[in-house]
Amino acid sequence: MLLWKDIMHYAVSGNPVPDRRVEKTEAEWKEVLTPEQFRITRKKGTERPHSGALCSIHEAGEYACVCCNSPLFDSTIKFESGTGWPSFTQPIKANAIKYEKDVSFGMVRVEVLCNTCDGHLGHVFPDGPAPSGLRYCINSESMKMITSD
Ligand SMILES: [Zn+2]
């Protein structure tokens, strides 16, 4: 289980090695993503709270990167944070996600990206529920759901 100190270590000292890499040009991403998906994942955008299709879904399944289909989270680690964005306490596995310090908007935050394709997903905060204490706050538009049944 990842804890906040592990996240800080990744953000400062380097991320775990992903299983594979997917790299495309901006033009290639534009061809496969909707304009809103492109804005959020490739331009570090944020969707409006409570607007995302995956926010209130609690069916069993996996959440994959909308850009490259890599599994990122699953429904067993999803929780209702009340923020209006899908929220998770852990990644599906440690090397699925990469972390970068984000100092935009005058705040120090930790940005969460897909470790396979560098797509922007959201941010992670140290105010989530026990035992990890982590809250991954993720844009719905950055993910697609793969239901298990
Ligand atoms: Zn990806």
JSON list of C-alpha atoms and ligand atoms in Angstrom, two decimals:
[
{"chain": "A", "resi": 1, "resn": "MET", "atom": "CA", "xyz": [0.00, 0.00, 0.00]},
{"chain": "A", "resi": 2, "resn": "LEU", "atom": "CA", "xyz": [1.29, 3.43, -0.93]},
{"chain": "A", "resi": 3, "resn": "LEU", "atom": "CA", "xyz": [1.43, 6.14, 1.72]},
{"chain": "A", "resi": 4, "resn": "TRP", "atom": "CA", "xyz": [1.97, 9.88, 1.39]},
{"chain": "A", "resi": 5, "resn": "LYS", "atom": "CA", "xyz": [5.71, 9.51, 2.03]},
{"chain": "A", "resi": 6, "resn": "ASP", "atom": "CA", "xyz": [5.92, 7.15, -0.95]},
{"chain": "A", "resi": 7, "resn": "ILE", "atom": "CA", "xyz": [4.07, 9.65, -3.15]},
{"chain": "A", "resi": 8, "resn": "MET", "atom": "CA", "xyz": [6.44, 12.44, -2.09]},
{"chain": "A", "resi": 9, "resn": "HIS", "atom": "CA", "xyz": [9.42, 10.19, -2.79]},
{"chain": "A", "resi": 10, "resn": "TYR", "atom": "CA", "xyz": [8.16, 9.46, -6.32]},
{"chain": "A", "resi": 11, "resn": "ALA", "atom": "CA", "xyz": [7.38, 13.14, -6.97]},
{"chain": "A", "resi": 12, "resn": "VAL", "atom": "CA", "xyz": [10.80, 14.30, -5.82]},
{"chain": "A", "resi": 13, "resn": "SER", "atom": "CA", "xyz": [13.18, 11.42, -6.62]},
{"chain": "A", "resi": 14, "resn": "GLY", "atom": "CA", "xyz": [11.62, 9.73, -9.65]},
{"chain": "A", "resi": 15, "resn": "ASN", "atom": "CA", "xyz": [8.73, 7.50, -10.58]},
{"chain": "A", "resi": 16, "resn": "PRO", "atom": "CA", "xyz": [8.46, 3.69, -10.82]},
{"chain": "A", "resi": 17, "resn": "VAL", "atom": "CA", "xyz": [9.15, 2.19, -14.25]},
{"chain": "A", "resi": 18, "resn": "PRO", "atom": "CA", "xyz": [5.93, 1.48, -16.18]},
{"chain": "A", "resi": 19, "resn": "ASP", "atom": "CA", "xyz": [5.20, -1.91, -17.79]},
{"chain": "A", "resi": 20, "resn": "ARG", "atom": "CA", "xyz": [5.07, -0.26, -21.22]},
{"chain": "A", "resi": 21, "resn": "ARG", "atom": "CA", "xyz": [5.10, 3.20, -22.82]},
{"chain": "A", "resi": 22, "resn": "VAL", "atom": "CA", "xyz": [2.67, 4.79, -25.28]},
{"chain": "A", "resi": 23, "resn": "GLU", "atom": "CA", "xyz": [3.85, 7.96, -27.00]},
{"chain": "A", "resi": 24, "resn": "LYS", "atom": "CA", "xyz": [1.96, 9.96, -29.62]},
{"chain": "A", "resi": 25, "resn": "THR", "atom": "CA", "xyz": [2.16, 13.44, -31.09]},
{"chain": "A", "resi": 26, "resn": "GLU", "atom": "CA", "xyz": [-0.44, 16.08, -30.22]},
{"chain": "A", "resi": 27, "resn": "ALA", "atom": "CA", "xyz": [-2.03, 15.59, -33.65]},
{"chain": "A", "resi": 28, "resn": "GLU", "atom": "CA", "xyz": [-2.28, 11.85, -33.07]},
{"chain": "A", "resi": 29, "resn": "TRP", "atom": "CA", "xyz": [-3.88, 12.34, -29.64]},
{"chain": "A", "resi": 30, "resn": "LYS", "atom": "CA", "xyz": [-6.38, 14.78, -31.14]},
{"chain": "A", "resi": 31, "resn": "GLU", "atom": "CA", "xyz": [-7.51, 12.08, -33.56]},
{"chain": "A", "resi": 32, "resn": "VAL", "atom": "CA", "xyz": [-8.36, 9.57, -30.84]},
{"chain": "A", "resi": 33, "resn": "LEU", "atom": "CA", "xyz": [-9.70, 11.85, -28.07]},
{"chain": "A", "resi": 34, "resn": "THR", "atom": "CA", "xyz": [-12.74, 14.12, -27.81]},
{"chain": "A", "resi": 35, "resn": "PRO", "atom": "CA", "xyz": [-11.90, 17.85, -27.50]},
{"chain": "A", "resi": 36, "resn": "GLU", "atom": "CA", "xyz": [-12.70, 17.73, -23.76]},
{"chain": "A", "resi": 37, "resn": "GLN", "atom": "CA", "xyz": [-10.60, 14.60, -23.21]},
{"chain": "A", "resi": 38, "resn": "PHE", "atom": "CA", "xyz": [-7.74, 16.23, -25.12]},
{"chain": "A", "resi": 39, "resn": "ARG", "atom": "CA", "xyz": [-8.00, 19.45, -23.10]},
{"chain": "A", "resi": 40, "resn": "ILE", "atom": "CA", "xyz": [-7.89, 17.60, -19.78]},
{"chain": "A", "resi": 41, "resn": "THR", "atom": "CA", "xyz": [-5.41, 14.79, -20.46]},
{"chain": "A", "resi": 42, "resn": "ARG", "atom": "CA", "xyz": [-2.96, 16.48, -22.80]},
{"chain": "A", "resi": 43, "resn": "LYS", "atom": "CA", "xyz": [-3.30, 20.12, -21.62]},
{"chain": "A", "resi": 44, "resn": "LYS", "atom": "CA", "xyz": [-3.68, 19.50, -17.86]},
{"chain": "A", "resi": 45, "resn": "GLY", "atom": "CA", "xyz": [-7.26, 20.73, -17.76]},
{"chain": "A", "resi": 46, "resn": "THR", "atom": "CA", "xyz": [-9.85, 20.15, -15.05]},
{"chain": "A", "resi": 47, "resn": "GLU", "atom": "CA", "xyz": [-13.50, 19.27, -15.56]},
{"chain": "A", "resi": 48, "resn": "ARG", "atom": "CA", "xyz": [-16.19, 21.05, -13.57]},
{"chain": "A", "resi": 49, "resn": "PRO", "atom": "CA", "xyz": [-17.01, 19.25, -10.29]},
{"chain": "A", "resi": 50, "resn": "HIS", "atom": "CA", "xyz": [-20.04, 16.92, -10.41]},
{"chain": "A", "resi": 51, "resn": "SER", "atom": "CA", "xyz": [-19.95, 17.01, -14.23]},
{"chain": "A", "resi": 52, "resn": "GLY", "atom": "CA", "xyz": [-18.14, 13.73, -14.81]},
{"chain": "A", "resi": 53, "resn": "ALA", "atom": "CA", "xyz": [-19.98, 10.61, -15.88]},
{"chain": "A", "resi": 54, "resn": "LEU", "atom": "CA", "xyz": [-17.93, 8.35, -13.60]},
{"chain": "A", "resi": 55, "resn": "CYS", "atom": "CA", "xyz": [-18.34, 10.40, -10.45]},
{"chain": "A", "resi": 56, "resn": "SER", "atom": "CA", "xyz": [-21.40, 8.68, -8.98]},
{"chain": "A", "resi": 57, "resn": "ILE", "atom": "CA", "xyz": [-20.83, 5.23, -10.45]},
{"chain": "A", "resi": 58, "resn": "HIS", "atom": "CA", "xyz": [-20.03, 2.48, -7.97]},
{"chain": "A", "resi": 59, "resn": "GLU", "atom": "CA", "xyz": [-20.31, -0.62, -10.15]},
{"chain": "A", "resi": 60, "resn": "ALA", "atom": "CA", "xyz": [-17.55, -3.20, -9.92]},
{"chain": "A", "resi": 61, "resn": "GLY", "atom": "CA", "xyz": [-14.87, -2.76, -12.51]},
{"chain": "A", "resi": 62, "resn": "GLU", "atom": "CA", "xyz": [-11.63, -1.15, -13.54]},
{"chain": "A", "resi": 63, "resn": "TYR", "atom": "CA", "xyz": [-10.91, 2.42, -14.50]},
{"chain": "A", "resi": 64, "resn": "ALA", "atom": "CA", "xyz": [-8.52, 2.68, -17.43]},
{"chain": "A", "resi": 65, "resn": "CYS", "atom": "CA", "xyz": [-6.70, 5.61, -18.99]},
{"chain": "A", "resi": 66, "resn": "VAL", "atom": "CA", "xyz": [-8.88, 7.10, -21.73]},
{"chain": "A", "resi": 67, "resn": "CYS", "atom": "CA", "xyz": [-5.76, 7.77, -23.83]},
{"chain": "A", "resi": 68, "resn": "CYS", "atom": "CA", "xyz": [-3.91, 4.43, -23.73]},
{"chain": "A", "resi": 69, "resn": "ASN", "atom": "CA", "xyz": [-6.30, 1.94, -21.99]},
{"chain": "A", "resi": 70, "resn": "SER", "atom": "CA", "xyz": [-3.86, 1.15, -19.17]},
{"chain": "A", "resi": 71, "resn": "PRO", "atom": "CA", "xyz": [-5.66, 0.13, -15.95]},
{"chain": "A", "resi": 72, "resn": "LEU", "atom": "CA", "xyz": [-5.29, 2.87, -13.32]},
{"chain": "A", "resi": 73, "resn": "PHE", "atom": "CA", "xyz": [-7.78, 2.26, -10.50]},
{"chain": "A", "resi": 74, "resn": "ASP", "atom": "CA", "xyz": [-10.55, -0.17, -9.60]},
{"chain": "A", "resi": 75, "resn": "SER", "atom": "CA", "xyz": [-13.91, 0.07, -7.92]},
{"chain": "A", "resi": 76, "resn": "THR", "atom": "CA", "xyz": [-12.68, -1.53, -4.68]},
{"chain": "A", "resi": 77, "resn": "ILE", "atom": "CA", "xyz": [-10.49, 1.51, -3.95]},
{"chain": "A", "resi": 78, "resn": "LYS", "atom": "CA", "xyz": [-13.06, 4.12, -5.05]},
{"chain": "A", "resi": 79, "resn": "PHE", "atom": "CA", "xyz": [-14.78, 6.15, -2.36]},
{"chain": "A", "resi": 80, "resn": "GLU", "atom": "CA", "xyz": [-17.30, 8.96, -2.14]},
{"chain": "A", "resi": 81, "resn": "SER", "atom": "CA", "xyz": [-15.27, 12.05, -1.27]},
{"chain": "A", "resi": 82, "resn": "GLY", "atom": "CA", "xyz": [-18.05, 14.58, -1.83]},
{"chain": "A", "resi": 83, "resn": "THR", "atom": "CA", "xyz": [-15.72, 16.70, -3.99]},
{"chain": "A", "resi": 84, "resn": "GLY", "atom": "CA", "xyz": [-17.51, 16.07, -7.27]},
{"chain": "A", "resi": 85, "resn": "TRP", "atom": "CA", "xyz": [-14.64, 14.14, -8.81]},
{"chain": "A", "resi": 86, "resn": "PRO", "atom": "CA", "xyz": [-14.06, 10.38, -8.80]},
{"chain": "A", "resi": 87, "resn": "SER", "atom": "CA", "xyz": [-11.85, 9.63, -5.80]},
{"chain": "A", "resi": 88, "resn": "PHE", "atom": "CA", "xyz": [-9.63, 6.67, -4.98]},
{"chain": "A", "resi": 89, "resn": "THR", "atom": "CA", "xyz": [-7.34, 5.68, -2.11]},
{"chain": "A", "resi": 90, "resn": "GLN", "atom": "CA", "xyz": [-4.74, 3.71, -4.13]},
{"chain": "A", "resi": 91, "resn": "PRO", "atom": "CA", "xyz": [-3.68, 3.07, -7.72]},
{"chain": "A", "resi": 92, "resn": "ILE", "atom": "CA", "xyz": [-4.45, -0.37, -9.15]},
{"chain": "A", "resi": 93, "resn": "LYS", "atom": "CA", "xyz": [-0.68, -0.98, -8.91]},
{"chain": "A", "resi": 94, "resn": "ALA", "atom": "CA", "xyz": [2.22, 1.20, -7.93]},
{"chain": "A", "resi": 95, "resn": "ASN", "atom": "CA", "xyz": [3.73, 1.66, -11.38]},
{"chain": "A", "resi": 96, "resn": "ALA", "atom": "CA", "xyz": [0.44, 2.56, -13.11]},
{"chain": "A", "resi": 97, "resn": "ILE", "atom": "CA", "xyz": [0.69, 6.20, -12.00]},
{"chain": "A", "resi": 98, "resn": "LYS", "atom": "CA", "xyz": [3.39, 8.84, -12.06]},
{"chain": "A", "resi": 99, "resn": "TYR", "atom": "CA", "xyz": [3.62, 11.85, -9.78]},
{"chain": "A", "resi": 100, "resn": "GLU", "atom": "CA", "xyz": [4.94, 15.35, -10.34]},
{"chain": "A", "resi": 101, "resn": "LYS", "atom": "CA", "xyz": [5.11, 18.36, -8.07]},
{"chain": "A", "resi": 102, "resn": "ASP", "atom": "CA", "xyz": [2.69, 21.00, -9.37]},
{"chain": "A", "resi": 103, "resn": "VAL", "atom": "CA", "xyz": [3.23, 24.58, -8.25]},
{"chain": "A", "resi": 104, "resn": "SER", "atom": "CA", "xyz": [0.59, 26.18, -10.51]},
{"chain": "A", "resi": 105, "resn": "PHE", "atom": "CA", "xyz": [-2.08, 28.52, -9.07]},
{"chain": "A", "resi": 106, "resn": "GLY", "atom": "CA", "xyz": [0.19, 29.44, -6.15]},
{"chain": "A", "resi": 107, "resn": "MET", "atom": "CA", "xyz": [-0.25, 26.06, -4.47]},
{"chain": "A", "resi": 108, "resn": "VAL", "atom": "CA", "xyz": [2.07, 23.11, -4.01]},
{"chain": "A", "resi": 109, "resn": "ARG", "atom": "CA", "xyz": [0.19, 20.02, -5.10]},
{"chain": "A", "resi": 110, "resn": "VAL", "atom": "CA", "xyz": [1.09, 16.61, -6.48]},
{"chain": "A", "resi": 111, "resn": "GLU", "atom": "CA", "xyz": [-0.09, 16.03, -10.02]},
{"chain": "A", "resi": 112, "resn": "VAL", "atom": "CA", "xyz": [-1.16, 12.49, -10.98]},
{"chain": "A", "resi": 113, "resn": "LEU", "atom": "CA", "xyz": [-0.40, 11.28, -14.51]},
{"chain": "A", "resi": 114, "resn": "CYS", "atom": "CA", "xyz": [-0.73, 8.02, -16.41]},
{"chain": "A", "resi": 115, "resn": "ASN", "atom": "CA", "xyz": [2.70, 6.41, -16.17]},
{"chain": "A", "resi": 116, "resn": "THR", "atom": "CA", "xyz": [2.22, 4.79, -19.58]},
{"chain": "A", "resi": 117, "resn": "CYS", "atom": "CA", "xyz": [1.33, 7.82, -21.74]},
{"chain": "A", "resi": 118, "resn": "ASP", "atom": "CA", "xyz": [1.84, 10.87, -19.44]},
{"chain": "A", "resi": 119, "resn": "GLY", "atom": "CA", "xyz": [-1.84, 11.79, -19.67]},
{"chain": "A", "resi": 120, "resn": "HIS", "atom": "CA", "xyz": [-2.95, 14.21, -16.94]},
{"chain": "A", "resi": 121, "resn": "LEU", "atom": "CA", "xyz": [-5.40, 12.54, -14.54]},
{"chain": "A", "resi": 122, "resn": "GLY", "atom": "CA", "xyz": [-5.77, 14.86, -11.57]},
{"chain": "A", "resi": 123, "resn": "HIS", "atom": "CA", "xyz": [-4.07, 15.35, -8.19]},
{"chain": "A", "resi": 124, "resn": "VAL", "atom": "CA", "xyz": [-3.42, 13.34, -5.03]},
{"chain": "A", "resi": 125, "resn": "PHE", "atom": "CA", "xyz": [-3.86, 14.74, -1.51]},
{"chain": "A", "resi": 126, "resn": "PRO", "atom": "CA", "xyz": [-2.90, 13.44, 1.96]},
{"chain": "A", "resi": 127, "resn": "ASP", "atom": "CA", "xyz": [-6.43, 13.83, 3.40]},
{"chain": "A", "resi": 128, "resn": "GLY", "atom": "CA", "xyz": [-8.06, 10.55, 2.30]},
{"chain": "A", "resi": 129, "resn": "PRO", "atom": "CA", "xyz": [-9.53, 7.79, 4.49]},
{"chain": "A", "resi": 130, "resn": "ALA", "atom": "CA", "xyz": [-7.46, 5.27, 6.48]},
{"chain": "A", "resi": 131, "resn": "PRO", "atom": "CA", "xyz": [-5.46, 3.14, 6.09]},
{"chain": "A", "resi": 132, "resn": "SER", "atom": "CA", "xyz": [-3.56, 4.85, 3.23]},
{"chain": "A", "resi": 133, "resn": "GLY", "atom": "CA", "xyz": [-4.73, 8.39, 3.98]},
{"chain": "A", "resi": 134, "resn": "LEU", "atom": "CA", "xyz": [-4.56, 9.14, 0.28]},
{"chain": "A", "resi": 135, "resn": "ARG", "atom": "CA", "xyz": [-7.17, 10.81, -1.89]},
{"chain": "A", "resi": 136, "resn": "TYR", "atom": "CA", "xyz": [-6.63, 10.56, -5.63]},
{"chain": "A", "resi": 137, "resn": "CYS", "atom": "CA", "xyz": [-8.90, 13.21, -7.13]},
{"chain": "A", "resi": 138, "resn": "ILE", "atom": "CA", "xyz": [-9.31, 12.24, -10.79]},
{"chain": "A", "resi": 139, "resn": "ASN", "atom": "CA", "xyz": [-11.15, 13.71, -13.76]},
{"chain": "A", "resi": 140, "resn": "SER", "atom": "CA", "xyz": [-13.87, 11.43, -15.17]},
{"chain": "A", "resi": 141, "resn": "GLU", "atom": "CA", "xyz": [-12.87, 12.53, -18.65]},
{"chain": "A", "resi": 142, "resn": "SER", "atom": "CA", "xyz": [-9.41, 11.04, -18.14]},
{"chain": "A", "resi": 143, "resn": "MET", "atom": "CA", "xyz": [-10.78, 7.54, -17.62]},
{"chain": "A", "resi": 144, "resn": "LYS", "atom": "CA", "xyz": [-13.02, 4.91, -19.14]},
{"chain": "A", "resi": 145, "resn": "MET", "atom": "CA", "xyz": [-14.70, 2.23, -17.09]},
{"chain": "A", "resi": 146, "resn": "ILE", "atom": "CA", "xyz": [-14.31, -1.47, -17.86]},
{"chain": "A", "resi": 147, "resn": "THR", "atom": "CA", "xyz": [-17.04, -3.34, -15.95]},
{"chain": "A", "resi": 148, "resn": "SER", "atom": "CA", "xyz": [-16.27, -6.84, -14.83]},
{"chain": "A", "resi": 149, "resn": "ASP", "atom": "CA", "xyz": [-19.65, -8.44, -15.67]},
{"chain": "B", "resi": 1, "resn": "ZN", "atom": "ZN", "xyz": [-2.45, 6.56, -20.41]}
]
